[in-house]
Amino acid sequence: MKATHSHGKADYVGILGSVLCIVHCLLVPALAVGTSLTHDHHHTSFGLISLDYLFILINGVAVYFATKHHKSLPLQILLWGSLAVFAVSLIFEGRHFTFVILGFVGSGLLIIGHMINLYICQIAPRLKAS
């Protein structure tokens, strides 16, 4: 019997979105060093929308669908709380370096939360069935 996880794609999208944000936040400033293209990565944009807001949107949608029918309140709190830390830190990262660090923390917690969700919904049921 194959265990189904209807919102598994949301977990993968959430993990990918958080990892891409981490990579973006590490690489863009490194590439900008010594150039006059940008002073910080908060101003990099994709068309009319800042990549920071795109990452918030992607992760918000992923958390919504990952927790939509989930019964674990602690996991819902972890994912929504991580998203809140992540979003606030990206919005205010230009104001203080603390928000930059909190952005990495929020992103890391989102990755952990989605991995736990995948374990609970996909791996644990398979182990019980064995």
Short mmCIF file of C-alpha atoms in Angstrom, two decimals, residues 33-114:
data_model
loop_
_atom_site.label_atom_id
_atom_site.label_comp_id
_atom_site.label_asym_id
_atom_site.label_seq_id
_atom_site.Cartn_x
_atom_site.Cartn_y
_atom_site.Cartn_z
CA VAL A 33 31.62 43.17 -4.07
CA GLY A 34 33.81 45.51 -6.05
CA THR A 35 31.09 46.49 -8.49
CA SER A 36 28.72 49.39 -8.54
CA LEU A 37 25.73 47.25 -9.54
CA THR A 38 24.15 47.07 -6.10
CA HIS A 39 24.90 47.95 -2.50
CA ASP A 40 22.93 45.10 -1.01
CA HIS A 41 20.85 42.28 -2.39
CA HIS A 42 17.58 43.69 -1.07
CA HIS A 43 17.40 45.90 -4.14
CA THR A 44 17.85 43.13 -6.68
CA SER A 45 14.65 42.65 -8.55
CA PHE A 46 13.04 40.39 -11.06
CA GLY A 47 10.91 42.66 -13.18
CA LEU A 48 8.77 44.79 -10.90
CA ILE A 49 8.93 42.57 -7.81
CA SER A 50 11.88 42.22 -5.46
CA LEU A 51 13.22 38.68 -5.21
CA ASP A 52 12.80 38.96 -1.43
CA TYR A 53 9.05 39.36 -1.82
CA LEU A 54 8.97 36.55 -4.36
CA PHE A 55 10.67 34.25 -1.83
CA ILE A 56 8.15 35.31 0.84
CA LEU A 57 5.28 34.57 -1.55
CA ILE A 58 6.64 31.17 -2.60
CA ASN A 59 7.27 30.11 0.99
CA GLY A 60 3.91 31.48 2.15
CA VAL A 61 2.03 29.44 -0.45
CA ALA A 62 4.10 26.35 0.40
CA VAL A 63 3.39 26.70 4.14
CA TYR A 64 -0.31 27.26 3.48
CA PHE A 65 -0.67 24.09 1.42
CA ALA A 66 1.63 22.04 3.66
CA THR A 67 -0.45 22.88 6.74
CA LYS A 68 -3.89 23.16 5.15
CA HIS A 69 -5.15 19.75 6.33
CA HIS A 70 -2.43 18.93 8.84
CA LYS A 71 -3.47 17.81 12.32
CA SER A 72 -0.17 18.48 14.09
CA LEU A 73 -0.49 21.83 15.87
CA PRO A 74 3.23 21.95 16.84
CA LEU A 75 4.22 21.49 13.19
CA GLN A 76 1.77 24.18 12.09
CA ILE A 77 3.22 26.54 14.70
CA LEU A 78 6.77 25.71 13.55
CA LEU A 79 6.02 26.35 9.88
CA TRP A 80 3.91 29.50 10.34
CA GLY A 81 6.27 30.90 12.99
CA SER A 82 9.27 30.24 10.75
CA LEU A 83 7.50 31.94 7.87
CA ALA A 84 6.78 34.97 10.07
CA VAL A 85 10.45 35.23 11.13
CA PHE A 86 11.54 34.73 7.52
CA ALA A 87 9.15 37.37 6.11
CA VAL A 88 9.81 40.02 8.77
CA SER A 89 13.55 39.55 8.48
CA LEU A 90 13.53 39.94 4.69
CA ILE A 91 11.34 43.04 4.87
CA PHE A 92 13.53 44.73 7.49
CA GLU A 93 16.97 43.36 6.59
CA GLY A 94 18.16 46.76 5.39
CA ARG A 95 17.59 48.30 8.81
CA HIS A 96 19.91 46.17 10.92
CA PHE A 97 22.25 43.23 10.48
CA THR A 98 20.23 41.24 13.04
CA PHE A 99 17.47 40.85 10.46
CA VAL A 100 19.94 39.31 8.00
CA ILE A 101 20.84 36.65 10.57
CA LEU A 102 17.14 36.11 11.39
CA GLY A 103 16.50 35.60 7.68
CA PHE A 104 18.91 32.67 7.62
CA VAL A 105 17.37 31.32 10.83
CA GLY A 106 13.83 31.59 9.44
CA SER A 107 14.86 29.99 6.17
CA GLY A 108 16.61 27.15 7.97
CA LEU A 109 13.60 26.56 10.21
CA LEU A 110 11.33 26.45 7.16
CA ILE A 111 13.55 23.77 5.62
CA ILE A 112 13.51 21.77 8.87
CA GLY A 113 9.74 22.15 9.24
CA HIS A 114 9.05 20.96 5.70
#
